[in-house]
Coordinates of C-alpha atoms in Angstrom, one line a residue:
X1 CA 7.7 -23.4 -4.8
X2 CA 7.5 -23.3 -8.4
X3 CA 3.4 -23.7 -8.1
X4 CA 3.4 -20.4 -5.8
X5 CA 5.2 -18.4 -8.1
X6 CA 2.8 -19.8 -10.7
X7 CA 0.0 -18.6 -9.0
X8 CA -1.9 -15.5 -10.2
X9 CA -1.7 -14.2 -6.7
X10 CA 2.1 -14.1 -6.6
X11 CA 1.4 -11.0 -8.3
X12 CA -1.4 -9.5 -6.1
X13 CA 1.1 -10.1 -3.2
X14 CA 3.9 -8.7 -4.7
X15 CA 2.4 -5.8 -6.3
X16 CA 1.6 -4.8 -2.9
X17 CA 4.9 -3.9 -2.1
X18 CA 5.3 -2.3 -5.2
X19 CA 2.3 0.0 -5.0
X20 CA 3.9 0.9 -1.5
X21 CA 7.1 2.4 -3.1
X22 CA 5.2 3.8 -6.0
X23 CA 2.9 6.0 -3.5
X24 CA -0.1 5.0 -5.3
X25 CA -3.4 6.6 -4.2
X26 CA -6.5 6.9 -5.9
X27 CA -7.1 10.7 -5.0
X28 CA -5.4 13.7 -5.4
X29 CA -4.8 14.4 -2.3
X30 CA -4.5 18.2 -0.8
X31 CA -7.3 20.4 -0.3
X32 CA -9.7 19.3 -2.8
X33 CA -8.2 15.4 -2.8
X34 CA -10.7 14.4 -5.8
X35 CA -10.7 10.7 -6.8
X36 CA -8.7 9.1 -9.9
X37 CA -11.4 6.7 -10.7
X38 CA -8.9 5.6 -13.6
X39 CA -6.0 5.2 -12.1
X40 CA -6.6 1.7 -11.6
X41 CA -4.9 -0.3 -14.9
X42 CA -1.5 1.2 -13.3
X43 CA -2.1 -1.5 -10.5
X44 CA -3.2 -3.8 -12.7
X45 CA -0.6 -3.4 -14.7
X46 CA 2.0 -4.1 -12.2
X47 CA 0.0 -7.7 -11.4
X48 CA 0.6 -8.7 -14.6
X49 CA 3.8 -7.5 -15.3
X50 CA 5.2 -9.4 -12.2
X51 CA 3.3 -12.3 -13.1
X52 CA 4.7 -12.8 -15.7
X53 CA 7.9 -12.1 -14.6
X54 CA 8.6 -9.3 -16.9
X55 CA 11.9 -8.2 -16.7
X56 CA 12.7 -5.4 -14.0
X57 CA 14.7 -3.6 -16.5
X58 CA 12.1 -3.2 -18.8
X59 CA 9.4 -3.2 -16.0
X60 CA 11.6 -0.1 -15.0
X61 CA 11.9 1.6 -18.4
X62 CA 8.1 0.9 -19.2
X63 CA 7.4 3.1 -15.9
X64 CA 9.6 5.8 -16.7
X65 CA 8.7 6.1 -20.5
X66 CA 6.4 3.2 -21.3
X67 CA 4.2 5.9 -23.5
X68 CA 7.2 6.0 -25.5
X69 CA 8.2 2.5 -25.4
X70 CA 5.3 0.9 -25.9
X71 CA 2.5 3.2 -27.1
X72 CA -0.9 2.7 -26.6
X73 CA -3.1 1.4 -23.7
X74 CA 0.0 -0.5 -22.0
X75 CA 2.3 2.0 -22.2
X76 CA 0.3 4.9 -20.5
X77 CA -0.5 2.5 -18.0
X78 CA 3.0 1.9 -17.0
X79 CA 4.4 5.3 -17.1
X80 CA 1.1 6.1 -14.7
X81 CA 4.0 5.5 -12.2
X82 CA 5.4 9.2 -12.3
X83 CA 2.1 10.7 -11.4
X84 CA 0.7 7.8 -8.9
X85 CA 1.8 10.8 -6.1
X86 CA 0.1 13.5 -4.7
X87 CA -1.5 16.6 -7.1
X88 CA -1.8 19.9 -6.0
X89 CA -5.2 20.5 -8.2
X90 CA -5.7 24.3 -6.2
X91 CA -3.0 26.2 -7.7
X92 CA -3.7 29.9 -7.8
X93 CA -2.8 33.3 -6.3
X94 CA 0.9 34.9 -7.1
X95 CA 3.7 33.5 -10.1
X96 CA 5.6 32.8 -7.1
X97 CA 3.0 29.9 -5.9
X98 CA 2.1 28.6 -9.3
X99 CA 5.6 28.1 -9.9
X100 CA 6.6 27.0 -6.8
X101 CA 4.3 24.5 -6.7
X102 CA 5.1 22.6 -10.1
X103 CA 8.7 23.0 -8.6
X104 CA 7.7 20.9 -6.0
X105 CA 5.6 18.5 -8.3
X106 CA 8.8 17.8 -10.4
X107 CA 10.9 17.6 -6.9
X108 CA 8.4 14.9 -6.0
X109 CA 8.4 13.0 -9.2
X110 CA 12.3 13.2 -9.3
X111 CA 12.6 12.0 -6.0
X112 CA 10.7 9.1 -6.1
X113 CA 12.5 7.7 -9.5
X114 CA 15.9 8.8 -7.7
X115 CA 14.8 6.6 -4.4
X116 CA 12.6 3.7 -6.2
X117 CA 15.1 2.7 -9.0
X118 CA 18.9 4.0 -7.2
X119 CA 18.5 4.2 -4.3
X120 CA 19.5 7.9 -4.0
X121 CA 17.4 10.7 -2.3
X122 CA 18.9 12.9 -5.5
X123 CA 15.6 15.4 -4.2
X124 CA 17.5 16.4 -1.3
X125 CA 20.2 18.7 -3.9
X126 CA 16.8 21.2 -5.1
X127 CA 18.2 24.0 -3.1
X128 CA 22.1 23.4 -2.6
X129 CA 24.7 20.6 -3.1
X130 CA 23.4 17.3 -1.4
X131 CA 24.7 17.3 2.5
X132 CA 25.8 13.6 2.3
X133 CA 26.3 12.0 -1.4
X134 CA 28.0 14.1 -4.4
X135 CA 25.1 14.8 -6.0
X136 CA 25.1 18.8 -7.2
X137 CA 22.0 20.8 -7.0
X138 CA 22.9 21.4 -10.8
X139 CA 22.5 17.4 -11.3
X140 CA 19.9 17.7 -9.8
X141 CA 18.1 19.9 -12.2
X142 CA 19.7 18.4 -14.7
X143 CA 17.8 14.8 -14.0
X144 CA 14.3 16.6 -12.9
X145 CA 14.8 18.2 -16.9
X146 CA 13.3 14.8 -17.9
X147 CA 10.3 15.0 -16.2
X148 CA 9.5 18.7 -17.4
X149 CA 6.6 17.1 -19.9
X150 CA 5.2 15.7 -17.3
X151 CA 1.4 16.2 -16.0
X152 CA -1.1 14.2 -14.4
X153 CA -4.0 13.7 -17.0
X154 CA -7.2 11.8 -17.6
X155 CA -6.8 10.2 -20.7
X156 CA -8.9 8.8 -23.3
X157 CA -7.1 5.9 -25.9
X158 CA -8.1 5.5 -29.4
X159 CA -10.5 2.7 -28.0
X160 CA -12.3 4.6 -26.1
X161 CA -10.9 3.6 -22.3
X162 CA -10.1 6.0 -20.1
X163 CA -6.7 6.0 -18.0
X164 CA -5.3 8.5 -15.5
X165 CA -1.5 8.5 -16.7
X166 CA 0.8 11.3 -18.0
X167 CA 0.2 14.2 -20.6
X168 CA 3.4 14.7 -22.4
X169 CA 4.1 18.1 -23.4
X170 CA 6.2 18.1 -27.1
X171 CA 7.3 21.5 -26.7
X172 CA 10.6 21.7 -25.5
X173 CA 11.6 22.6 -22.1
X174 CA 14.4 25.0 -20.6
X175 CA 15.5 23.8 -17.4
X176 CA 17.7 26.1 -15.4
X177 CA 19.1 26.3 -11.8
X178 CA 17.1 28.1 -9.0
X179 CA 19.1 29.8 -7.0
X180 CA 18.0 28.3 -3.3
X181 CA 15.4 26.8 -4.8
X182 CA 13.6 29.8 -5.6
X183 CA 11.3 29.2 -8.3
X184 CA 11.5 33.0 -9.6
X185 CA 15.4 33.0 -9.4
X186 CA 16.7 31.2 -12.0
X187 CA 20.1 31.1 -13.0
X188 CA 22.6 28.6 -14.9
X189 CA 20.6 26.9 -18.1
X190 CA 21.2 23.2 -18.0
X191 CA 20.9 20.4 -20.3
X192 CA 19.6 16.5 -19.7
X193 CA 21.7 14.7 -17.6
X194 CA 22.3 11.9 -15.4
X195 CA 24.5 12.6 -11.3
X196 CA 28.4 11.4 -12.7
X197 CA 29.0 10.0 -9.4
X198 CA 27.0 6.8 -10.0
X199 CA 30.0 4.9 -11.6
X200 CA 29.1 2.7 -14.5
X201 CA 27.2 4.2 -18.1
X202 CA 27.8 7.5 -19.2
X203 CA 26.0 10.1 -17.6
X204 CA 26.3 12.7 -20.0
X205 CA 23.1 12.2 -22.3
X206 CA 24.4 14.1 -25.5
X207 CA 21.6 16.2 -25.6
X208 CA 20.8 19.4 -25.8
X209 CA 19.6 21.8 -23.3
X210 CA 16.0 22.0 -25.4
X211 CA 15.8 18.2 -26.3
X212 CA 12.5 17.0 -26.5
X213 CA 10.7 15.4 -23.9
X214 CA 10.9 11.9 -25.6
X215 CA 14.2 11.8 -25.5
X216 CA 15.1 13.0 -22.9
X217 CA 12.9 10.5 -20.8
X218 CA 13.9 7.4 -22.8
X219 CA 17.9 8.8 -22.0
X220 CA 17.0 8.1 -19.0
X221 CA 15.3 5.2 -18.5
X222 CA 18.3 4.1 -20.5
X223 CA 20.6 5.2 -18.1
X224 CA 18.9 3.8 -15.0
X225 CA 18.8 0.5 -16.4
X226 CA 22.2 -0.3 -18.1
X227 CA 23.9 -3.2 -17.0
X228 CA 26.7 -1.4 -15.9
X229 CA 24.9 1.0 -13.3
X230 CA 25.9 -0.7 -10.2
X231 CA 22.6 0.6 -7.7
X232 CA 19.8 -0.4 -10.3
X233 CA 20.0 -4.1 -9.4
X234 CA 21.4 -3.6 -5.9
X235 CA 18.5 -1.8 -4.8
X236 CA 15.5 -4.5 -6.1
X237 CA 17.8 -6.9 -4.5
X238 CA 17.8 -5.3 -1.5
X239 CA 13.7 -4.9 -1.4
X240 CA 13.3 -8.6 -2.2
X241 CA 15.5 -9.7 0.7
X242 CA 13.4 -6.5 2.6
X243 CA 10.4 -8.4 2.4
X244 CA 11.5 -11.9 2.8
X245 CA 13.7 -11.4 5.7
X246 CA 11.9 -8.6 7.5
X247 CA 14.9 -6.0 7.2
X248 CA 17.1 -5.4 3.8
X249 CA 21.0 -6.1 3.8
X250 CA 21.1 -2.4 3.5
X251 CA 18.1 -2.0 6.2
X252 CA 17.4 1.9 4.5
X253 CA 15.7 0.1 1.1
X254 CA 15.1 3.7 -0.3
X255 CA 18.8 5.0 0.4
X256 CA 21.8 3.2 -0.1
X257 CA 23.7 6.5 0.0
X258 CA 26.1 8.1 2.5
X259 CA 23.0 8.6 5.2
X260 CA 21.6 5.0 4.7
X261 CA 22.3 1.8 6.7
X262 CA 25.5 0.3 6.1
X263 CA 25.2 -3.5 3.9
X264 CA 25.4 -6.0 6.5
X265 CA 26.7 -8.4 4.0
X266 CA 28.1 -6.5 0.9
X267 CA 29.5 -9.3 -1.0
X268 CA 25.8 -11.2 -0.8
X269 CA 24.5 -8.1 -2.1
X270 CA 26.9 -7.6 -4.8
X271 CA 26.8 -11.4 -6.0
X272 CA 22.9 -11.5 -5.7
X273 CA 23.3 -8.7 -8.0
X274 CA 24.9 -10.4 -10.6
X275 CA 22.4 -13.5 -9.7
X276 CA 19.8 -11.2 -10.9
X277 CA 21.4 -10.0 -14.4
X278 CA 22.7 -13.6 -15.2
X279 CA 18.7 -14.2 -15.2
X280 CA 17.8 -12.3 -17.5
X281 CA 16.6 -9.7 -14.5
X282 CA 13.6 -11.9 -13.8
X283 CA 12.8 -12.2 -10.3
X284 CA 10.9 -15.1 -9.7
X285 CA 14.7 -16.9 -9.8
X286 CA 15.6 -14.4 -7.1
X287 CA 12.9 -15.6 -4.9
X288 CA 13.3 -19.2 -5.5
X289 CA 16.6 -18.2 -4.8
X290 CA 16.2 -16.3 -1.3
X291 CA 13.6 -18.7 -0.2
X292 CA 15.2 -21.8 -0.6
X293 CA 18.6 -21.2 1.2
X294 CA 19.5 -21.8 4.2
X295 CA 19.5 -18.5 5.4
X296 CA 15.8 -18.4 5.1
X297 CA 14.9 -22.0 6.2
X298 CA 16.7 -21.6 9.7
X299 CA 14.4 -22.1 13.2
X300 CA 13.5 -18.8 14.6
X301 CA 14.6 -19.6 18.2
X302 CA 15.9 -17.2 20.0
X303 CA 19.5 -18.4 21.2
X304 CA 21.2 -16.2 24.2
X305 CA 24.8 -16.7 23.4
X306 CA 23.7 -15.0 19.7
X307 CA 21.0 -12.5 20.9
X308 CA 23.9 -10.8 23.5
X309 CA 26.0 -9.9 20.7
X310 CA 24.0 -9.7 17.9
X311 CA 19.5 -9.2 19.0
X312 CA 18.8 -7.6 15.9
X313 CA 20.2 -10.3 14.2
X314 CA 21.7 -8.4 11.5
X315 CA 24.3 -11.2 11.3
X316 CA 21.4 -13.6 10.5
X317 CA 21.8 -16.2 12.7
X318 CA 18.0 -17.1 12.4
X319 CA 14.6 -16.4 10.6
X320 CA 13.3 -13.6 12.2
X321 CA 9.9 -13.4 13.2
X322 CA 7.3 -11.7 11.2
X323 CA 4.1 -10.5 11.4
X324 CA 1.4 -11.3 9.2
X325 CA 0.7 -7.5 7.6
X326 CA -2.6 -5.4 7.3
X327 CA -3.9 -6.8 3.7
X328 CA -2.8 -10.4 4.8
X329 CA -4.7 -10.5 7.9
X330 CA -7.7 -9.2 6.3
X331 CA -7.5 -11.4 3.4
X332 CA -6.8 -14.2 5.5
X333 CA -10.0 -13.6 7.4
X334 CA -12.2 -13.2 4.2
X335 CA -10.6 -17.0 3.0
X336 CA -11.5 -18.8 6.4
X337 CA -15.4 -17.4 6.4
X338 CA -15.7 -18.8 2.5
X339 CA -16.7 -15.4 1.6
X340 CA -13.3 -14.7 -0.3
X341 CA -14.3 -13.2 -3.8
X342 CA -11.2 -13.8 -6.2
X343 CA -12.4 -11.5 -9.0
X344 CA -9.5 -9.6 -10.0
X345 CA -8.8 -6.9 -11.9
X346 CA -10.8 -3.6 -13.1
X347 CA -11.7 -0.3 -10.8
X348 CA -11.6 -1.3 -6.7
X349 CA -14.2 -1.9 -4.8
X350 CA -15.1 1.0 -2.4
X351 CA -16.0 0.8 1.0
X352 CA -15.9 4.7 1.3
X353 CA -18.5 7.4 0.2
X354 CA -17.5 10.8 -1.1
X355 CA -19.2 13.8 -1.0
X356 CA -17.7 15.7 -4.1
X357 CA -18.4 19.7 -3.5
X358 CA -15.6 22.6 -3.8
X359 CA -13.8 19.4 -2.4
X360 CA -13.8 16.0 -1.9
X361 CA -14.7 14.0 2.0
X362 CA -14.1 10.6 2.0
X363 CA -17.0 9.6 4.6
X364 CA -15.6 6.4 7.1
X365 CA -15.4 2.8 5.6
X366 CA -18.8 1.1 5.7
X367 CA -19.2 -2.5 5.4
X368 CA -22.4 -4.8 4.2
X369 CA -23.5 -8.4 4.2
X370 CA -24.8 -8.0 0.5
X371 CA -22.4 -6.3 -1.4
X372 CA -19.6 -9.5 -2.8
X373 CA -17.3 -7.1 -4.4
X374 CA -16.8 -6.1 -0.5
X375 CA -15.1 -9.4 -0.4
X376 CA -12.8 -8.8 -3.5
X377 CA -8.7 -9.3 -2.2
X378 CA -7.6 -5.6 -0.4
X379 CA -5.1 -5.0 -3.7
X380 CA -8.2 -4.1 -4.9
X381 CA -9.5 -1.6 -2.9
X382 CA -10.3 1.7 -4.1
X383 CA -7.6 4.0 -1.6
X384 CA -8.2 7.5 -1.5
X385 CA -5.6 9.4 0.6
X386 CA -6.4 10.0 3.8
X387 CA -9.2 7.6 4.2
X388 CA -8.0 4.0 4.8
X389 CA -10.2 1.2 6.0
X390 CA -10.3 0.7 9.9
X391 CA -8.9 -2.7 9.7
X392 CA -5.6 -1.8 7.6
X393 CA -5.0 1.3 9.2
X394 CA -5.3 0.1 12.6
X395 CA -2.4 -2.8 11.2
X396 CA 0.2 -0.8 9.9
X397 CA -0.6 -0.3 6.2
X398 CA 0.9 2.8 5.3
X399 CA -0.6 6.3 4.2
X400 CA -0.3 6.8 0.3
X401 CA 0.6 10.6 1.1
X402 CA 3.9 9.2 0.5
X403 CA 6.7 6.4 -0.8
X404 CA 6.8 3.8 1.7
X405 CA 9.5 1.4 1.5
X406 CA 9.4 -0.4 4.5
X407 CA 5.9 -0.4 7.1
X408 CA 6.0 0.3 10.9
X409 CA 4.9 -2.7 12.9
X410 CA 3.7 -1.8 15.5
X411 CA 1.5 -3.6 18.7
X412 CA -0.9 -1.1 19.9
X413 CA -4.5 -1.4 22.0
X414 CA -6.5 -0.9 19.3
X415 CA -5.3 -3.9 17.1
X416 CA -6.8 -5.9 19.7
X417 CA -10.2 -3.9 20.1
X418 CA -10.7 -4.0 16.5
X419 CA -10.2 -8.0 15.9
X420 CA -12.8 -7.4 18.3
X421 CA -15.1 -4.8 17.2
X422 CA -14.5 -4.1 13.8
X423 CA -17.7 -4.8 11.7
X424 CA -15.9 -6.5 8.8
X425 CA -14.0 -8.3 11.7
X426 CA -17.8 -9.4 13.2
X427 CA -19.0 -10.3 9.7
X428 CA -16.4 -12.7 9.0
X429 CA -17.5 -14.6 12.4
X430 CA -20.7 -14.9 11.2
X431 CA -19.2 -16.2 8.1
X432 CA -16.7 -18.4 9.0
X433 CA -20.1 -19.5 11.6
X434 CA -22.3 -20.1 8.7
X435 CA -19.8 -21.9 6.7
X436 CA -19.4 -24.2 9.6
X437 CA -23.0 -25.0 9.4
X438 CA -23.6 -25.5 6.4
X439 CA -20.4 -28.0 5.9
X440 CA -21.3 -30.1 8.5
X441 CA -24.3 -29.4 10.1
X442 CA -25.1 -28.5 13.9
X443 CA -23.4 -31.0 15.5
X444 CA -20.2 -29.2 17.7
X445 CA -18.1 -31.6 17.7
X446 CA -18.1 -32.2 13.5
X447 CA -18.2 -28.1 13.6
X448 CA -14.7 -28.3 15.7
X449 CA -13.0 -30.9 13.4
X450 CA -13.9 -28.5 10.0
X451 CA -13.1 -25.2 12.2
X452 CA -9.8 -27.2 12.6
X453 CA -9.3 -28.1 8.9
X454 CA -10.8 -24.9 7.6
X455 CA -7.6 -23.1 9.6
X456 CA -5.1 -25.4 8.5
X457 CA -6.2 -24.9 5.2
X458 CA -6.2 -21.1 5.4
X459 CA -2.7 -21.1 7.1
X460 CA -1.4 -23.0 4.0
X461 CA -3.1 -20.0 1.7
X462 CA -1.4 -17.3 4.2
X463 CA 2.0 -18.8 3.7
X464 CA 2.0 -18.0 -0.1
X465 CA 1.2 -14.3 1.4
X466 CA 3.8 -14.2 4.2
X467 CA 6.3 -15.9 5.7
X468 CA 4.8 -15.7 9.2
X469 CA 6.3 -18.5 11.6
X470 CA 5.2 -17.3 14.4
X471 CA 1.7 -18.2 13.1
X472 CA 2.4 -21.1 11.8
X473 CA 4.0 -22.2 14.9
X474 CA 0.7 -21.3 16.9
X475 CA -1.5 -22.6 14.6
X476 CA 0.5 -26.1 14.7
X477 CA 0.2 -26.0 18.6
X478 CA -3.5 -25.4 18.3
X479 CA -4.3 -28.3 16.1
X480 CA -1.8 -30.4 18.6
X481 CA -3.8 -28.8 21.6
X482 CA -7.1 -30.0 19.9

């Protein structure tokens, strides 16, 4: 266990998750959609942050006001988080649309801190009082005031590297209510401030209403991350046990409010909670933790007695099932043909061409024999919006339009034709063919016995990637069956 979580592509694996909450696409998206070619040390920067098992408080803070924190080259990486989303680069016409459309910029920046880091869809007050939790549309404004410096910028640091990250504006801001949400109705100044119903640290800031920027983001990164607010840690919990389990205690990871699922087991959460802050908030202990227990070592058999009263299994009265995702699969496949390149790091490789006009196409994925960096892991892929590679799309990876905190999995006809069809799916068959050959030669039988091995072996690398018993179990009937 400990040599997994060792492993440099602990962090590629679990970054992947990450970059799924974060929305992070390497285009603009909207009408023109033109590509962040330096967006890219934002993902890296997560890799090596959970590598070495940086703390998630201050991997939090870092991503809220790590250009604060920690100036320089690291610090705008991290803070790339709040402008990872979609840009709206064709903003013209009336004062009504320019200004609706940064109000919807903040309201999407807001919303995703609110949901990532609490757990709280605090967006859904921008117009009137939140239907479900007691969060005022004046708190609302009052938390989006921190993100009123905020724009998405190309920068270039004192050495000379260029990052897409975010341009602070020092001039202070005036936030006030809109009235419905109408961006040229505004009403009721308001000052930095945190919703009072999250019980725990102070949610009055102490500053006032024209703060600067700084301080007002640092206030709250500050305030999401004290120990004594009692979602911050409940909600990473809750994504770890997402992903290990296949559903979270609370099976809404983005909302533990009033509208999300209920916990199925509240005092797990609640002491896995304090698991985490006795730790130091590291979470490689969490998942040594959650993989080690029983609850996670149990068969996966279906038992009638328990699937009558309980076929979700919610209760968890065994390992559910799960499927090996999009990135795994495709990895997986690029590991058995020996083709696997393990550079890591830098821009993404792109199997997409552009053509960059008024606008921007991204032209259908292409594949070739002589291009290695082809081969590179799919974390490193360069992912414009709206143009995802056959393969992954086709298995469920998710559309970086948007904050995706769990996937669909879903079993469809053309998962089937494309293991099929696909021409990166052919050109790992020749691959894994040739690999064959030149191990041992052209005799069949020798060819079956390192097919055989060559599996086994790539099952063993899949299992640090996902905890997929259903292929294990059909890959350890196979060898029997040989």
């Amino acid at each position: 266990m400990d040599g997994l979580l060792a492993s440099p592509q602990y962090g590629e694996r679990w970054a992947r998750h990450w970059l799924d909450v974060a929305r992070f696409g390497e285009s603009d998206g909207f009408e023109r959609d033109f590509p962040r070619d330096n967006l890219w040390p934002y993902r890296d920067w997560v890799i090596a942050a959970l590598n070495a098992d940086m703390p998630y408080d201050e991997f939090t803070r870092k991503q809220i006001a790590g250009d604060l924190i920690t100036p320089g080259f690291e610090g705008k990486a991290a803070v790339a988080f709040l402008v990872a989303g979609l840009h709206n680069t064709v903003v013209g016409g009336s004062e009504f649309m320019q200004k609706t459309a940064r109000q919807d910029e903040l309201e999407e920046i807001t919303g995703t801190v609110g949901q990532t880091f609490l757990g709280l869809t605090i967006n859904c007050a921008r117009c009137h009082d939140h239907k479900y939790d007691p969060i005022s549309q004046k708190e609302y404004y009052q938390m989006a005031s921190a993100f009123q410096g905020v724009f998405h910028k190309e920068l270039e640091t004192q050495d000379k590297r260029k990052i897409y990250s975010v341009r602070a504006n020092e001039t202070p801001w005036v936030t006030r209510v809109l009235k419905r949400g109408n961006a040229l109705q505004p009403v009721e100044q308001v000052a930095p401030q945190a919703p009072a119903a999250v019980t725990g640290p102070q949610a009055d800031f102490g500053l006032p209403q024209d703060a600067p920027d700084a301080e007002r983001c640092t206030k709250l990164a500050a305030w999401i991350t004290h120990p004594d607010n009692p979602l911050f840690t409940r909600v990473i919990v809750n994504r770890l046990w997402h992903h290990h389990f296949g559903t979270g205690l609370v099976n809404t990871p983005n909302d533990l409010g009033l509208n999300g699922g209920r916990p199925s087991h509240p005092q797990l959460l609640d002491w896995l909670a304090g698991e985490l802050k006795a730790n130091g908030y590291r979470l490689k202990p969490l998942h040594r933790l959650m993989v080690t227990s029983n609850a996670y070592r149990q068969s996966s058999k279906p038992r009638p007695q328990a699937m009558a009263v309980d076929a979700n299994n919610r209760l968890l009265w065994r390992k559910s099932p799960a499927r090996l995702d999009a990135e795994s699969l495709r990895d997986a496949m690029l590991q058995v043909s020996g083709l696997l390149n393990l550079e890591a790091g830098g821009p993404g490789f792109r199997d997409v061409a552009g053509n960059h006009n008024d606008g921007t196409t991204y032209y259908t994925p292409f594949d070739k024999d002589d291009d290695p960096s082809l081969n590179r892991r799919s974390i490193y892929r360069f992912s414009p919006r709206g143009q995802r590679s056959a393969i992954l799309e086709t298995f469920d990876c998710p559309d970086p339009a948007t904050t995706a905190p769990s996937r669909s999995v879903t079993t469809t006809p053309m998962q089937a034709l494309a293991l099929l069809n696909n021409a990166f799916v052919l050109r790992m068959a020749n691959g894994f063919a040739r690999r064959a050959e030149r191990e041992v030669g052209t005799d069949p039988n020798k060819q079956t016995a390192s097919s055989a091995a060559s599996l086994t072996s790539t099952a063993k690398w899949c299992m640090t990637s996902s905890p997929d018993r259903r292929f294990r179990k059909g890959l350890s009937r196979w060898r029997n069956d040989r």
